[in-house]
Amino acid sequence: MKDKFTKKALSEGYKARSVFKLRDMDRKFNLIKKGNRVLDIGAAPGSWSQYAVEKGAIAIAVDIESVNAHKVKYIKADIFDDVLFEKVGTGYDLVMSDAAPKTTGILDSDNYNSFKLSSRSLDIAKKVLKRKGNYICKIFQGEYFDEFHKEVKKNFRKLKTIKPEASRKKSKEIYLIGIDKL
Ligand SMILES: C[S@@+](CC[C@H](N)C(=O)[O-])C[C@H]1O[C@@H](n2cnc3c(N)ncnc32)[C@H](O)[C@@H]1O
């Protein structure tokens, strides 16, 4: 059965219900502005990039799965592949990562895989963000969370942790928002 956010996403022309998580974070922290360059990591099917474009940003979407959304530039890539750096360039105002592993139900391995994706997105953000750029990243709560939190904190002036309203209560996901890259 489709929940209220899925129905709302479809009726408003978005590719996924995840859009409401980003919208919630953006409304709280004013993260996406007109003319911003935004790198969307783990972007498929593309609702976060759709939202960024609607707000007047330039969105570059990276995923192994395809992204087909109006005005969004799609780069097919595995984020662990260093070729990515040549493809995406630098000078971003925002790096946002909603990348998630395929879950297995084995808690430790799911948490570890989420941590690896999040850490990689942070490495990418460190290289491609402008000074004072912002960063959004999903991570599963669990044993690796504190280590990741500490790493993000080292690189940004402010750090927020948020569970957006559209995030399912039973999901272990949580989002970290790094504000003003040092
Ligand atoms: C929850 S979905 C993202 C939804 C997206 N934010 C939206 O609103 O449409 C997570 C995505 O992470 C991607 N992903 C996972 N591992 C990846 C990797 N190593 N490289 C690139 N993308 C990856 C998956 O293919 C999947 O599309």
Coordinates of N, CA and C and ligand atoms in Angstrom, one line a residue:
M1 N 0.8 -1.2 0.0 CA 0.0 0.0 0.0 C 0.9 1.3 0.0
K2 N 0.5 2.2 -0.8 CA 1.3 3.5 -0.9 C 1.0 4.4 0.3
D3 N 2.1 4.9 1.0 CA 1.8 5.8 2.1 C 1.6 7.2 1.6
K4 N 1.3 8.1 2.6 CA 0.8 9.4 2.1 C 1.9 10.2 1.4
F5 N 3.2 9.9 1.7 CA 4.3 10.7 1.1 C 4.5 10.1 -0.4
T6 N 4.3 8.8 -0.5 CA 4.5 8.2 -1.9 C 3.4 8.8 -2.8
K7 N 2.1 8.8 -2.3 CA 1.0 9.3 -3.1 C 1.2 10.8 -3.4
K8 N 1.7 11.5 -2.4 CA 1.9 13.0 -2.6 C 3.0 13.2 -3.7
A9 N 4.1 12.4 -3.6 CA 5.2 12.5 -4.5 C 4.7 12.3 -6.0
L10 N 4.0 11.2 -6.1 CA 3.5 10.9 -7.5 C 2.6 11.9 -8.0
S11 N 1.7 12.4 -7.1 CA 0.7 13.4 -7.6 C 1.4 14.8 -7.9
E12 N 2.6 15.0 -7.3 CA 3.3 16.3 -7.6 C 4.4 16.1 -8.7
G13 N 4.4 14.9 -9.3 CA 5.4 14.7 -10.4 C 6.8 14.4 -9.9
Y14 N 7.0 14.0 -8.7 CA 8.3 13.6 -8.3 C 8.6 12.1 -8.4
K15 N 9.8 11.8 -8.6 CA 10.2 10.4 -8.9 C 10.2 9.5 -7.6
A16 N 10.3 10.1 -6.5 CA 10.4 9.3 -5.2 C 9.9 10.1 -4.0
R17 N 9.4 9.4 -3.0 CA 8.9 10.1 -1.8 C 10.0 10.8 -1.0
S18 N 11.3 10.3 -1.3 CA 12.5 10.9 -0.6 C 12.5 12.4 -0.8
V19 N 11.9 13.0 -1.8 CA 11.9 14.4 -2.0 C 11.5 15.2 -0.8
F20 N 10.5 14.6 0.0 CA 10.0 15.3 1.1 C 11.0 15.4 2.3
K21 N 11.9 14.4 2.3 CA 13.0 14.5 3.3 C 13.9 15.7 3.0
L22 N 14.3 15.8 1.7 CA 15.2 16.9 1.3 C 14.4 18.3 1.5
R23 N 13.2 18.3 1.1 CA 12.4 19.6 1.3 C 12.3 20.0 2.7
D24 N 12.1 19.1 3.6 CA 12.1 19.3 5.0 C 13.4 19.9 5.5
M25 N 14.5 19.3 5.1 CA 15.8 19.8 5.5 C 16.1 21.1 4.9
D26 N 15.8 21.3 3.7 CA 16.0 22.6 3.0 C 15.2 23.7 3.7
R27 N 13.9 23.4 4.0 CA 13.1 24.4 4.7 C 13.7 24.8 6.0
K28 N 14.3 23.9 6.7 CA 14.8 24.2 8.0 C 16.1 24.9 7.9
F29 N 17.0 24.5 7.0 CA 18.3 25.1 7.0 C 18.7 25.9 5.7
N30 N 17.7 26.1 4.8 CA 18.0 26.9 3.7 C 19.2 26.5 2.9
L31 N 19.2 25.3 2.4 CA 20.4 24.7 1.8 C 20.6 24.9 0.3
I32 N 19.5 25.1 -0.4 CA 19.6 25.2 -1.9 C 19.1 26.5 -2.3
K33 N 20.0 27.2 -3.0 CA 19.6 28.6 -3.5 C 19.7 28.6 -5.0
K34 N 19.0 29.6 -5.6 CA 19.1 29.8 -7.1 C 20.5 30.0 -7.5
G35 N 20.9 29.3 -8.6 CA 22.2 29.4 -9.2 C 23.2 28.5 -8.5
N36 N 22.9 27.8 -7.4 CA 23.8 26.9 -6.8 C 24.2 25.7 -7.7
R37 N 25.5 25.3 -7.5 CA 25.9 24.0 -8.2 C 25.7 22.9 -7.1
V38 N 24.9 21.9 -7.5 CA 24.6 20.9 -6.5 C 25.0 19.5 -7.1
L39 N 25.8 18.8 -6.3 CA 26.1 17.4 -6.7 C 25.3 16.4 -5.8
D40 N 24.5 15.6 -6.6 CA 23.6 14.7 -5.9 C 24.2 13.3 -6.1
I41 N 24.6 12.7 -4.9 CA 25.3 11.4 -4.9 C 24.3 10.3 -4.5
G42 N 24.2 9.2 -5.3 CA 23.2 8.2 -5.0 C 21.8 8.8 -5.3
A43 N 21.7 9.3 -6.6 CA 20.6 10.2 -6.9 C 19.4 9.5 -7.5
A44 N 19.5 8.3 -8.0 CA 18.4 7.6 -8.7 C 17.2 7.3 -7.7
P45 N 16.0 7.4 -8.1 CA 15.5 7.8 -9.5 C 15.6 9.3 -9.8
G46 N 15.8 10.1 -8.8 CA 16.1 11.5 -9.2 C 15.3 12.6 -8.5
S47 N 14.5 12.3 -7.4 CA 13.7 13.3 -6.9 C 14.4 14.5 -6.2
W48 N 15.6 14.1 -5.6 CA 16.4 15.2 -5.0 C 16.9 16.2 -6.0
S49 N 17.4 15.7 -7.1 CA 17.8 16.6 -8.2 C 16.7 17.3 -8.8
Q50 N 15.5 16.7 -8.9 CA 14.3 17.4 -9.4 C 14.0 18.6 -8.6
Y51 N 14.1 18.4 -7.3 CA 13.8 19.5 -6.3 C 14.8 20.6 -6.4
A52 N 16.1 20.2 -6.5 CA 17.2 21.2 -6.6 C 17.0 22.1 -7.9
V53 N 16.6 21.5 -9.0 CA 16.4 22.2 -10.3 C 15.2 23.1 -10.1
E54 N 14.2 22.7 -9.5 CA 13.0 23.5 -9.2 C 13.3 24.8 -8.5
K55 N 14.3 24.6 -7.6 CA 14.7 25.8 -6.8 C 15.7 26.7 -7.5
G56 N 16.0 26.3 -8.8 CA 16.8 27.2 -9.6 C 18.3 26.8 -9.5
A57 N 18.6 25.6 -9.0 CA 20.0 25.2 -8.9 C 20.4 24.4 -10.2
I58 N 21.7 24.2 -10.3 CA 22.2 23.3 -11.4 C 22.5 22.0 -10.8
A59 N 21.9 20.9 -11.2 CA 22.0 19.6 -10.5 C 22.8 18.6 -11.3
I60 N 23.8 18.0 -10.7 CA 24.5 16.9 -11.4 C 24.3 15.7 -10.5
A61 N 23.7 14.7 -11.2 CA 23.3 13.5 -10.4 C 24.1 12.3 -10.8
V62 N 24.6 11.6 -9.7 CA 25.5 10.5 -9.9 C 24.9 9.2 -9.3
D63 N 24.8 8.2 -10.1 CA 24.3 6.9 -9.6 C 24.7 5.8 -10.5
I64 N 24.7 4.5 -10.0 CA 24.9 3.4 -10.9 C 23.6 3.1 -11.6
E65 N 22.5 3.5 -11.0 CA 21.2 3.3 -11.6 C 20.9 4.6 -12.4
S66 N 19.9 4.5 -13.4 CA 19.8 5.7 -14.2 C 18.8 6.8 -13.6
V67 N 19.2 8.0 -13.9 CA 18.4 9.2 -13.5 C 18.0 9.9 -14.8
N68 N 16.7 10.1 -14.9 CA 16.1 10.7 -16.1 C 15.2 11.8 -15.7
A69 N 15.7 13.0 -15.4 CA 14.8 14.0 -14.9 C 15.1 15.3 -15.7
H70 N 14.1 16.1 -15.9 CA 14.2 17.4 -16.6 C 15.3 18.3 -16.1
K71 N 16.2 18.7 -17.0 CA 17.3 19.6 -16.7 C 18.4 19.1 -15.8
V72 N 18.4 17.8 -15.5 CA 19.4 17.2 -14.6 C 20.4 16.5 -15.4
K73 N 21.7 16.8 -15.1 CA 22.8 16.2 -15.8 C 23.1 14.9 -15.1
Y74 N 23.0 13.8 -15.8 CA 23.2 12.5 -15.1 C 24.6 11.9 -15.5
I75 N 25.3 11.5 -14.5 CA 26.6 10.8 -14.7 C 26.4 9.4 -14.1
K76 N 26.6 8.4 -15.0 CA 26.5 7.0 -14.5 C 27.9 6.6 -13.9
A77 N 27.9 6.4 -12.6 CA 29.2 6.0 -12.0 C 29.0 5.4 -10.7
D78 N 29.9 4.5 -10.3 CA 30.0 4.0 -8.9 C 30.8 5.1 -8.2
I79 N 30.3 5.5 -7.0 CA 31.0 6.6 -6.3 C 32.4 6.2 -5.8
F80 N 32.6 4.9 -5.7 CA 34.0 4.4 -5.3 C 35.0 4.5 -6.4
D81 N 34.6 4.8 -7.6 CA 35.5 4.8 -8.7 C 36.1 6.2 -8.8
D82 N 37.4 6.3 -8.7 CA 38.1 7.6 -8.7 C 37.9 8.4 -10.0
V83 N 37.5 7.7 -11.1 CA 37.2 8.4 -12.4 C 36.1 9.5 -12.2
L84 N 35.3 9.3 -11.1 CA 34.3 10.2 -10.8 C 34.8 11.7 -10.7
F85 N 36.0 11.8 -10.1 CA 36.5 13.2 -9.9 C 36.7 14.0 -11.2
E86 N 37.1 13.2 -12.2 CA 37.3 13.9 -13.5 C 36.0 14.3 -14.1
K87 N 35.0 13.4 -13.8 CA 33.7 13.6 -14.5 C 32.9 14.8 -13.8
V88 N 33.0 14.9 -12.5 CA 32.1 15.9 -11.8 C 32.8 17.3 -11.7
G89 N 34.1 17.4 -11.7 CA 34.7 18.7 -11.5 C 34.6 19.2 -10.1
T90 N 34.8 20.5 -9.9 CA 34.8 21.0 -8.5 C 33.9 22.3 -8.5
G91 N 33.9 23.0 -7.3 CA 33.2 24.3 -7.3 C 31.7 24.1 -6.9
Y92 N 31.4 23.1 -6.1 CA 30.0 22.9 -5.7 C 29.6 23.7 -4.5
D93 N 28.4 24.2 -4.4 CA 27.8 24.8 -3.3 C 27.2 23.8 -2.3
L94 N 26.8 22.7 -2.8 CA 26.2 21.7 -2.0 C 26.5 20.3 -2.6
V95 N 26.9 19.4 -1.7 CA 27.0 18.0 -2.0 C 26.0 17.3 -1.1
M96 N 25.1 16.5 -1.8 CA 24.0 15.8 -1.0 C 24.1 14.4 -1.4
S97 N 24.1 13.5 -0.3 CA 24.2 12.1 -0.6 C 23.0 11.4 0.2
D98 N 22.2 10.7 -0.7 CA 21.1 9.9 -0.1 C 21.5 8.4 -0.5
A99 N 22.8 8.2 -0.8 CA 23.2 6.8 -1.2 C 22.9 5.8 -0.1
A100 N 22.4 4.7 -0.5 CA 22.1 3.7 0.5 C 22.5 2.3 -0.1
P101 N 23.0 1.4 0.8 CA 23.3 0.1 0.3 C 22.1 -0.8 0.1
K102 N 22.2 -1.8 -0.7 CA 21.1 -2.8 -0.7 C 21.1 -3.5 0.6
T103 N 20.1 -3.4 1.4 CA 20.1 -4.0 2.7 C 19.9 -5.5 2.7
T104 N 20.6 -6.2 3.6 CA 20.6 -7.7 3.7 C 19.8 -8.2 4.9
G105 N 19.5 -7.2 5.9 CA 18.9 -7.7 7.1 C 20.0 -8.0 8.2
I106 N 21.2 -8.2 7.7 CA 22.3 -8.5 8.7 C 22.8 -7.1 9.1
L107 N 22.4 -6.8 10.4 CA 22.6 -5.5 10.9 C 24.0 -4.9 10.7
D108 N 25.0 -5.7 11.1 CA 26.3 -5.2 11.1 C 26.8 -4.9 9.7
S109 N 26.4 -5.8 8.8 CA 26.9 -5.5 7.4 C 26.2 -4.3 6.8
D110 N 24.9 -4.2 7.0 CA 24.1 -3.1 6.5 C 24.7 -1.8 7.0
N111 N 24.9 -1.7 8.3 CA 25.5 -0.5 9.0 C 26.8 -0.2 8.4
Y112 N 27.7 -1.2 8.2 CA 29.0 -1.0 7.7 C 29.0 -0.5 6.3
N113 N 28.1 -1.0 5.5 CA 28.0 -0.6 4.1 C 27.5 0.8 4.0
S114 N 26.6 1.2 4.8 CA 26.1 2.5 4.9 C 27.2 3.5 5.3
F115 N 28.0 3.1 6.3 CA 29.1 3.9 6.7 C 30.1 4.1 5.6
K116 N 30.4 3.1 4.8 CA 31.4 3.2 3.7 C 30.9 4.2 2.7
L117 N 29.6 4.1 2.4 CA 29.0 5.0 1.4 C 29.1 6.5 1.9
S118 N 28.7 6.6 3.2 CA 28.7 8.0 3.7 C 30.1 8.5 3.8
S119 N 31.1 7.7 4.2 CA 32.5 8.2 4.3 C 33.0 8.6 2.9
R120 N 32.6 7.8 1.9 CA 33.1 8.1 0.6 C 32.5 9.4 0.1
S121 N 31.2 9.6 0.4 CA 30.6 10.9 0.0 C 31.2 12.1 0.7
L122 N 31.7 11.9 2.0 CA 32.4 12.9 2.7 C 33.7 13.2 2.0
D123 N 34.4 12.2 1.6 CA 35.7 12.4 0.8 C 35.4 13.2 -0.4
I124 N 34.4 12.8 -1.1 CA 34.0 13.6 -2.4 C 33.7 15.0 -2.0
A125 N 32.9 15.2 -1.0 CA 32.5 16.6 -0.6 C 33.8 17.4 -0.3
K126 N 34.7 16.8 0.5 CA 35.9 17.6 0.8 C 36.7 18.0 -0.4
K127 N 36.6 17.2 -1.5 CA 37.4 17.6 -2.7 C 36.6 18.6 -3.6
V128 N 35.3 18.5 -3.6 CA 34.6 19.2 -4.7 C 33.8 20.4 -4.2
L129 N 33.6 20.5 -2.8 CA 32.9 21.7 -2.3 C 33.7 22.9 -2.3
K130 N 33.0 24.1 -2.5 CA 33.7 25.4 -2.3 C 33.8 25.6 -0.8
R131 N 34.7 26.5 -0.4 CA 34.8 26.9 1.0 C 33.4 27.5 1.4
K132 N 32.9 27.1 2.5 CA 31.6 27.5 3.0 C 30.4 26.8 2.3
G133 N 30.8 25.8 1.5 CA 29.7 24.9 0.9 C 29.1 24.1 2.0
N134 N 27.9 23.5 1.6 CA 27.2 22.7 2.6 C 27.1 21.2 2.1
Y135 N 26.8 20.3 3.1 CA 26.8 18.9 2.8 C 25.6 18.2 3.6
I136 N 25.0 17.4 2.8 CA 23.9 16.6 3.5 C 24.2 15.1 3.2
C137 N 24.1 14.3 4.3 CA 24.4 12.9 4.1 C 23.6 12.0 4.9
K138 N 23.1 10.9 4.3 CA 22.4 9.9 5.0 C 23.3 8.9 5.6
I139 N 23.0 8.4 6.8 CA 23.8 7.3 7.4 C 22.8 6.5 8.2
F140 N 23.1 5.2 8.3 CA 22.3 4.3 9.2 C 22.8 4.5 10.6
Q141 N 21.9 4.7 11.6 CA 22.3 4.8 13.0 C 22.8 3.4 13.4
G142 N 23.9 3.4 14.2 CA 24.5 2.1 14.6 C 25.9 2.4 15.1
E143 N 26.7 1.3 15.1 CA 28.0 1.4 15.7 C 29.0 2.3 15.0
Y144 N 28.7 2.6 13.7 CA 29.7 3.5 13.0 C 29.3 4.9 13.0
F145 N 28.1 5.2 13.6 CA 27.6 6.5 13.5 C 28.5 7.6 14.1
D146 N 28.9 7.3 15.4 CA 29.7 8.3 16.1 C 31.0 8.7 15.4
E147 N 31.6 7.7 14.8 CA 32.9 7.9 14.0 C 32.6 8.8 12.8
F148 N 31.5 8.5 12.1 CA 31.2 9.4 11.0 C 30.9 10.8 11.4
H149 N 30.1 10.9 12.4 CA 29.7 12.2 13.0 C 30.9 13.1 13.3
K150 N 31.9 12.4 13.9 CA 33.1 13.1 14.3 C 33.9 13.6 13.1
E151 N 33.9 12.8 12.0 CA 34.6 13.2 10.8 C 34.0 14.4 10.1
V152 N 32.6 14.3 10.1 CA 31.9 15.5 9.5 C 32.2 16.7 10.3
K153 N 32.1 16.6 11.6 CA 32.3 17.8 12.4 C 33.7 18.5 12.2
K154 N 34.7 17.7 11.9 CA 36.0 18.3 11.7 C 36.0 19.2 10.5
N155 N 35.1 19.0 9.6 CA 35.2 19.7 8.3 C 34.2 20.8 8.0
F156 N 33.3 21.0 9.0 CA 32.3 22.0 8.8 C 32.1 22.9 10.0
R157 N 31.8 24.2 9.9 CA 31.6 25.1 11.0 C 30.5 24.6 11.9
K158 N 29.4 24.1 11.3 CA 28.3 23.7 12.2 C 27.8 22.3 11.7
L159 N 27.3 21.5 12.6 CA 26.8 20.2 12.2 C 25.4 20.0 12.8
K160 N 24.4 19.6 12.0 CA 23.1 19.3 12.5 C 22.8 17.8 12.2
T161 N 22.0 17.2 13.0 CA 21.5 15.8 12.8 C 20.0 15.9 12.8
I162 N 19.4 15.2 11.8 CA 18.0 15.4 11.6 C 17.4 14.1 11.1
K163 N 16.2 13.7 11.6 CA 15.4 12.6 11.1 C 14.2 13.3 10.4
P164 N 14.2 13.5 9.1 CA 13.1 14.3 8.5 C 11.7 13.6 8.7
E165 N 10.7 14.3 8.6 CA 9.3 13.8 8.9 C 9.0 12.6 7.9
A166 N 9.4 12.7 6.7 CA 9.1 11.7 5.7 C 9.9 10.4 5.8
S167 N 10.9 10.5 6.7 CA 11.7 9.3 6.9 C 10.9 8.3 7.8
R168 N 10.8 7.0 7.3 CA 10.0 6.1 8.0 C 10.5 5.8 9.4
K169 N 9.6 5.8 10.3 CA 10.0 5.6 11.8 C 10.9 4.3 11.9
K170 N 10.5 3.3 11.2 CA 11.2 2.0 11.4 C 12.6 2.0 10.7
S171 N 12.8 3.0 9.8 CA 14.1 3.0 9.1 C 15.2 3.6 10.1
K172 N 16.4 3.0 9.9 CA 17.5 3.4 10.8 C 18.2 4.7 10.2
E173 N 17.7 5.1 9.1 CA 18.5 6.2 8.5 C 18.3 7.5 9.3
I174 N 19.3 8.3 9.2 CA 19.3 9.6 9.8 C 20.2 10.5 8.9
Y175 N 20.0 11.8 8.9 CA 20.8 12.7 8.0 C 21.7 13.6 8.8
L176 N 22.9 13.8 8.4 CA 23.8 14.8 9.0 C 23.9 15.9 8.0
I177 N 23.9 17.2 8.5 CA 24.0 18.3 7.6 C 25.2 19.1 8.1
G178 N 26.2 19.2 7.2 CA 27.4 20.0 7.5 C 27.2 21.4 6.9
I179 N 27.4 22.4 7.7 CA 27.1 23.8 7.2 C 28.4 24.6 7.2
D180 N 28.8 25.2 6.1 CA 30.0 26.0 5.9 C 31.3 25.2 6.0
K181 N 31.6 24.6 4.9 CA 32.9 23.8 4.9 C 34.1 24.7 5.2
L182 N 34.9 24.2 6.1 CA 36.0 25.0 6.6 C 37.2 25.0 5.5
Ligands
LIG1 C1 17.5 5.9 -1.6 S1 18.1 5.9 -3.2 C2 18.2 7.6 -3.6 C3 16.9 8.3 -3.8 C4 17.1 9.7 -4.4 N1 17.6 10.6 -3.4 C5 15.8 10.3 -4.9 O1 15.2 11.1 -4.2 O2 15.3 9.9 -6.0 C6 19.8 5.4 -3.0 C7 20.6 5.3 -4.2 O3 22.0 5.0 -3.9 C8 22.6 4.4 -5.0 N2 23.9 3.9 -4.7 C9 24.2 2.9 -3.8 N3 25.5 2.6 -3.9 C10 26.1 3.4 -4.8 C11 27.4 3.5 -5.4 N4 28.4 2.8 -4.9 N5 27.6 4.4 -6.4 C12 26.5 5.1 -6.9 N6 25.3 5.0 -6.4 C13 25.0 4.2 -5.4 C14 21.5 3.4 -5.4 O4 21.7 2.9 -6.7 C15 20.2 4.1 -5.2 O5 19.7 4.7 -6.4

